[in-house]
Amino acid sequence: KFYEELGRELSLYVRQLAWLGTAPKPRRSAAKTTEEPDPQTRLQRMTADGIVPDMPPVRAPWIIDTLMDIGPSEPGAMGPVPLSWATIVHWQSCMGVDLAPWLCRLLRRLSVEFVTESQNAREPDCPPPWTDIAEGHNRTTISRKVSQAFRALIMSKEDRP
């Protein structure tokens, strides 16, 4: 049961990282404009607006650090794909560590979650996987979150014809 709860907790954290690190695809209008700048990730936009993103609490940050050290995904023919078992084994060999089997399975699962959320988060109106419910009773926080949601909605529709 502990490992299931830990897995859910880490999954939520990794999905939030993927959501923040993804640039929503822009809506294209019929008339193509001149040179468009590279799309910004949600984290870049929030930072520019002076917003500190919400992150879920995590009891085992070293597992997230291990995933990020290996890389949350690897390149595939059509874009990022989850880590392969061979990549995990190769990383262990290079680092001189021997991870427990449950941890290898968890890292692979977290990589799948990261890639899946990254793909889903390309949609401009994709909601964040996690919001801080404990903060939810603060009027200022609620106002900020509603404003962020409307800003995201407006940005996703502003390029429509």
PDB file of C-alpha atoms in Angstrom:
ATOM      1  CA  LYS A   1       0.000   0.000   0.000  1.00  0.00           C
ATOM      2  CA  PHE A   2       2.849   2.409   0.796  1.00  0.00           C
ATOM      3  CA  TYR A   3       4.374   1.888  -2.650  1.00  0.00           C
ATOM      4  CA  GLU A   4       1.012   2.488  -4.335  1.00  0.00           C
ATOM      5  CA  GLU A   5       0.545   5.784  -2.478  1.00  0.00           C
ATOM      6  CA  LEU A   6       4.123   6.812  -3.197  1.00  0.00           C
ATOM      7  CA  GLY A   7       3.630   5.945  -6.867  1.00  0.00           C
ATOM      8  CA  ARG A   8       0.470   8.068  -7.093  1.00  0.00           C
ATOM      9  CA  GLU A   9       2.170  10.963  -5.339  1.00  0.00           C
ATOM     10  CA  LEU A  10       5.223  10.841  -7.611  1.00  0.00           C
ATOM     11  CA  SER A  11       3.044  10.385 -10.689  1.00  0.00           C
ATOM     12  CA  LEU A  12       1.150  13.563  -9.881  1.00  0.00           C
ATOM     13  CA  TYR A  13       4.403  15.459  -9.378  1.00  0.00           C
ATOM     14  CA  VAL A  14       5.872  14.212 -12.661  1.00  0.00           C
ATOM     15  CA  ARG A  15       2.661  15.012 -14.542  1.00  0.00           C
ATOM     16  CA  GLN A  16       2.706  18.547 -13.090  1.00  0.00           C
ATOM     17  CA  LEU A  17       6.335  18.931 -14.234  1.00  0.00           C
ATOM     18  CA  ALA A  18       5.381  17.784 -17.729  1.00  0.00           C
ATOM     19  CA  TRP A  19       2.371  20.136 -17.863  1.00  0.00           C
ATOM     20  CA  LEU A  20       4.489  23.106 -16.780  1.00  0.00           C
ATOM     21  CA  GLY A  21       7.283  22.232 -19.215  1.00  0.00           C
ATOM     22  CA  THR A  22       5.017  21.990 -22.254  1.00  0.00           C
ATOM     23  CA  ALA A  23       4.310  24.809 -24.666  1.00  0.00           C
ATOM     24  CA  PRO A  24       0.662  24.654 -25.754  1.00  0.00           C
ATOM     25  CA  LYS A  25       0.326  24.483 -29.503  1.00  0.00           C
ATOM     26  CA  PRO A  26      -0.855  27.803 -30.935  1.00  0.00           C
ATOM     27  CA  ARG A  27      -4.161  28.052 -32.699  1.00  0.00           C
ATOM     28  CA  ARG A  28      -3.463  28.815 -36.345  1.00  0.00           C
ATOM     29  CA  SER A  29      -5.511  31.330 -38.256  1.00  0.00           C
ATOM     30  CA  ALA A  30      -6.164  31.066 -41.972  1.00  0.00           C
ATOM     31  CA  ALA A  31      -3.893  34.018 -42.721  1.00  0.00           C
ATOM     32  CA  LYS A  32      -0.321  33.208 -41.767  1.00  0.00           C
ATOM     33  CA  THR A  33       1.421  36.029 -39.973  1.00  0.00           C
ATOM     34  CA  THR A  34       5.068  36.947 -40.326  1.00  0.00           C
ATOM     35  CA  GLU A  35       7.777  35.288 -38.265  1.00  0.00           C
ATOM     36  CA  GLU A  36       6.199  33.917 -35.102  1.00  0.00           C
ATOM     37  CA  PRO A  37       8.326  33.566 -31.962  1.00  0.00           C
ATOM     38  CA  ASP A  38       8.961  30.164 -30.430  1.00  0.00           C
ATOM     39  CA  PRO A  39       6.043  29.154 -28.210  1.00  0.00           C
ATOM     40  CA  GLN A  40       6.640  29.520 -24.483  1.00  0.00           C
ATOM     41  CA  THR A  41       6.098  26.771 -21.978  1.00  0.00           C
ATOM     42  CA  ARG A  42       3.534  27.300 -19.256  1.00  0.00           C
ATOM     43  CA  LEU A  43       6.366  27.698 -16.754  1.00  0.00           C
ATOM     44  CA  GLN A  44       8.001  30.410 -18.882  1.00  0.00           C
ATOM     45  CA  ARG A  45       4.686  32.259 -19.155  1.00  0.00           C
ATOM     46  CA  MET A  46       4.015  31.981 -15.421  1.00  0.00           C
ATOM     47  CA  THR A  47       7.520  33.177 -14.585  1.00  0.00           C
ATOM     48  CA  ALA A  48       7.104  36.158 -16.920  1.00  0.00           C
ATOM     49  CA  ASP A  49       3.824  36.996 -15.141  1.00  0.00           C
ATOM     50  CA  GLY A  50       5.484  36.694 -11.727  1.00  0.00           C
ATOM     51  CA  ILE A  51       3.525  33.566 -10.804  1.00  0.00           C
ATOM     52  CA  VAL A  52       5.080  30.769  -8.776  1.00  0.00           C
ATOM     53  CA  PRO A  53       3.552  27.489  -9.960  1.00  0.00           C
ATOM     54  CA  ASP A  54       1.870  25.118  -7.530  1.00  0.00           C
ATOM     55  CA  MET A  55       3.631  21.794  -7.050  1.00  0.00           C
ATOM     56  CA  PRO A  56       2.285  18.789  -5.172  1.00  0.00           C
ATOM     57  CA  PRO A  57       4.125  17.687  -2.041  1.00  0.00           C
ATOM     58  CA  VAL A  58       6.482  14.769  -2.537  1.00  0.00           C
ATOM     59  CA  ARG A  59       7.937  12.500   0.169  1.00  0.00           C
ATOM     60  CA  ALA A  60      10.726  11.005  -1.933  1.00  0.00           C
ATOM     61  CA  PRO A  61      12.285  13.764  -4.044  1.00  0.00           C
ATOM     62  CA  TRP A  62      15.331  11.573  -4.649  1.00  0.00           C
ATOM     63  CA  ILE A  63      13.206   9.382  -6.942  1.00  0.00           C
ATOM     64  CA  ILE A  64      12.270  12.438  -9.033  1.00  0.00           C
ATOM     65  CA  ASP A  65      15.965  13.424  -9.049  1.00  0.00           C
ATOM     66  CA  THR A  66      16.888   9.949 -10.300  1.00  0.00           C
ATOM     67  CA  LEU A  67      14.296  10.147 -13.085  1.00  0.00           C
ATOM     68  CA  MET A  68      15.542  13.573 -14.127  1.00  0.00           C
ATOM     69  CA  ASP A  69      19.138  12.350 -14.054  1.00  0.00           C
ATOM     70  CA  ILE A  70      18.285   9.498 -16.418  1.00  0.00           C
ATOM     71  CA  GLY A  71      15.961  11.780 -18.372  1.00  0.00           C
ATOM     72  CA  PRO A  72      12.170  11.663 -18.152  1.00  0.00           C
ATOM     73  CA  SER A  73      11.954  10.538 -21.779  1.00  0.00           C
ATOM     74  CA  GLU A  74      14.153   9.650 -24.703  1.00  0.00           C
ATOM     75  CA  PRO A  75      13.998  10.588 -28.375  1.00  0.00           C
ATOM     76  CA  GLY A  76      11.861   8.469 -30.645  1.00  0.00           C
ATOM     77  CA  ALA A  77      11.157   8.545 -34.370  1.00  0.00           C
ATOM     78  CA  MET A  78       7.998  10.636 -33.929  1.00  0.00           C
ATOM     79  CA  GLY A  79       8.970  12.575 -30.788  1.00  0.00           C
ATOM     80  CA  PRO A  80       9.700  11.804 -27.140  1.00  0.00           C
ATOM     81  CA  VAL A  81       8.993   8.274 -25.905  1.00  0.00           C
ATOM     82  CA  PRO A  82       9.117   6.745 -22.409  1.00  0.00           C
ATOM     83  CA  LEU A  83      12.425   5.431 -21.134  1.00  0.00           C
ATOM     84  CA  SER A  84      13.251   1.955 -22.371  1.00  0.00           C
ATOM     85  CA  TRP A  85      14.331  -0.752 -19.981  1.00  0.00           C
ATOM     86  CA  ALA A  86      17.684  -0.775 -21.789  1.00  0.00           C
ATOM     87  CA  THR A  87      18.171   2.923 -21.026  1.00  0.00           C
ATOM     88  CA  ILE A  88      17.460   2.352 -17.332  1.00  0.00           C
ATOM     89  CA  VAL A  89      19.910  -0.595 -17.241  1.00  0.00           C
ATOM     90  CA  HIS A  90      22.530   1.397 -19.129  1.00  0.00           C
ATOM     91  CA  TRP A  91      22.192   4.342 -16.719  1.00  0.00           C
ATOM     92  CA  GLN A  92      22.652   1.994 -13.748  1.00  0.00           C
ATOM     93  CA  SER A  93      25.754   0.539 -15.358  1.00  0.00           C
ATOM     94  CA  CYS A  94      27.255   3.962 -16.083  1.00  0.00           C
ATOM     95  CA  MET A  95      26.494   5.286 -12.596  1.00  0.00           C
ATOM     96  CA  GLY A  96      27.620   2.136 -10.793  1.00  0.00           C
ATOM     97  CA  VAL A  97      24.321   1.709  -8.969  1.00  0.00           C
ATOM     98  CA  ASP A  98      21.957  -1.213  -8.716  1.00  0.00           C
ATOM     99  CA  LEU A  99      18.377  -0.012  -8.355  1.00  0.00           C
ATOM    100  CA  ALA A 100      15.771  -2.240  -6.742  1.00  0.00           C
ATOM    101  CA  PRO A 101      13.318  -3.847  -9.193  1.00  0.00           C
ATOM    102  CA  TRP A 102      10.349  -1.910  -7.729  1.00  0.00           C
ATOM    103  CA  LEU A 103      12.226   1.341  -8.316  1.00  0.00           C
ATOM    104  CA  CYS A 104      13.049   0.441 -11.926  1.00  0.00           C
ATOM    105  CA  ARG A 105       9.355  -0.296 -12.557  1.00  0.00           C
ATOM    106  CA  LEU A 106       8.383   2.971 -10.870  1.00  0.00           C
ATOM    107  CA  LEU A 107      10.881   5.006 -12.932  1.00  0.00           C
ATOM    108  CA  ARG A 108       9.569   3.429 -16.124  1.00  0.00           C
ATOM    109  CA  ARG A 109       5.959   4.170 -15.083  1.00  0.00           C
ATOM    110  CA  LEU A 110       6.824   7.774 -14.201  1.00  0.00           C
ATOM    111  CA  SER A 111       8.446   8.176 -17.606  1.00  0.00           C
ATOM    112  CA  VAL A 112       5.260   6.916 -19.287  1.00  0.00           C
ATOM    113  CA  GLU A 113       3.230   9.402 -17.211  1.00  0.00           C
ATOM    114  CA  PHE A 114       5.596  12.242 -18.157  1.00  0.00           C
ATOM    115  CA  VAL A 115       5.384  11.548 -21.892  1.00  0.00           C
ATOM    116  CA  THR A 116       1.601  11.084 -21.791  1.00  0.00           C
ATOM    117  CA  GLU A 117       1.030  14.336 -19.892  1.00  0.00           C
ATOM    118  CA  SER A 118       3.429  16.184 -22.204  1.00  0.00           C
ATOM    119  CA  GLN A 119       1.322  15.134 -25.174  1.00  0.00           C
ATOM    120  CA  ASN A 120      -1.989  15.989 -23.476  1.00  0.00           C
ATOM    121  CA  ALA A 121      -0.614  19.343 -22.287  1.00  0.00           C
ATOM    122  CA  ARG A 122      -0.055  20.495 -25.849  1.00  0.00           C
ATOM    123  CA  GLU A 123      -3.743  21.366 -25.943  1.00  0.00           C
ATOM    124  CA  PRO A 124      -4.107  25.015 -24.884  1.00  0.00           C
ATOM    125  CA  ASP A 125      -7.080  24.335 -22.610  1.00  0.00           C
ATOM    126  CA  CYS A 126      -5.557  21.314 -20.846  1.00  0.00           C
ATOM    127  CA  PRO A 127      -6.070  21.796 -17.081  1.00  0.00           C
ATOM    128  CA  PRO A 128      -3.153  21.307 -14.690  1.00  0.00           C
ATOM    129  CA  PRO A 129      -2.988  17.806 -13.216  1.00  0.00           C
ATOM    130  CA  TRP A 130      -2.748  19.235  -9.702  1.00  0.00           C
ATOM    131  CA  THR A 131      -3.875  22.319  -7.795  1.00  0.00           C
ATOM    132  CA  ASP A 132      -3.330  23.053  -4.132  1.00  0.00           C
ATOM    133  CA  ILE A 133      -6.681  22.376  -2.454  1.00  0.00           C
ATOM    134  CA  ALA A 134      -5.446  23.507   0.966  1.00  0.00           C
ATOM    135  CA  GLU A 135      -4.838  26.962  -0.502  1.00  0.00           C
ATOM    136  CA  GLY A 136      -8.255  26.881  -2.142  1.00  0.00           C
ATOM    137  CA  HIS A 137     -10.040  28.618   0.734  1.00  0.00           C
ATOM    138  CA  ASN A 138      -7.947  31.768   0.389  1.00  0.00           C
ATOM    139  CA  ARG A 139      -9.899  34.382  -1.605  1.00  0.00           C
ATOM    140  CA  THR A 140      -6.746  35.848  -3.177  1.00  0.00           C
ATOM    141  CA  THR A 141      -5.578  32.417  -4.328  1.00  0.00           C
ATOM    142  CA  ILE A 142      -8.965  31.575  -5.812  1.00  0.00           C
ATOM    143  CA  SER A 143      -9.016  34.903  -7.654  1.00  0.00           C
ATOM    144  CA  ARG A 144      -5.502  34.309  -9.019  1.00  0.00           C
ATOM    145  CA  LYS A 145      -6.367  30.799 -10.206  1.00  0.00           C
ATOM    146  CA  VAL A 146      -9.571  31.929 -11.912  1.00  0.00           C
ATOM    147  CA  SER A 147      -7.633  34.739 -13.617  1.00  0.00           C
ATOM    148  CA  GLN A 148      -5.004  32.245 -14.784  1.00  0.00           C
ATOM    149  CA  ALA A 149      -7.688  29.930 -16.162  1.00  0.00           C
ATOM    150  CA  PHE A 150      -9.363  32.755 -18.081  1.00  0.00           C
ATOM    151  CA  ARG A 151      -5.995  34.016 -19.353  1.00  0.00           C
ATOM    152  CA  ALA A 152      -5.177  30.526 -20.659  1.00  0.00           C
ATOM    153  CA  LEU A 153      -8.585  30.285 -22.317  1.00  0.00           C
ATOM    154  CA  ILE A 154      -8.246  33.702 -23.967  1.00  0.00           C
ATOM    155  CA  MET A 155      -4.727  32.904 -25.175  1.00  0.00           C
ATOM    156  CA  SER A 156      -5.917  29.629 -26.671  1.00  0.00           C
ATOM    157  CA  LYS A 157      -8.707  31.343 -28.634  1.00  0.00           C
ATOM    158  CA  GLU A 158      -7.073  34.642 -29.620  1.00  0.00           C
ATOM    159  CA  ASP A 159      -5.560  33.259 -32.823  1.00  0.00           C
ATOM    160  CA  ARG A 160      -8.827  31.827 -34.098  1.00  0.00           C
ATOM    161  CA  PRO A 161     -10.260  33.357 -37.292  1.00  0.00           C
TER     162      PRO A 161
END
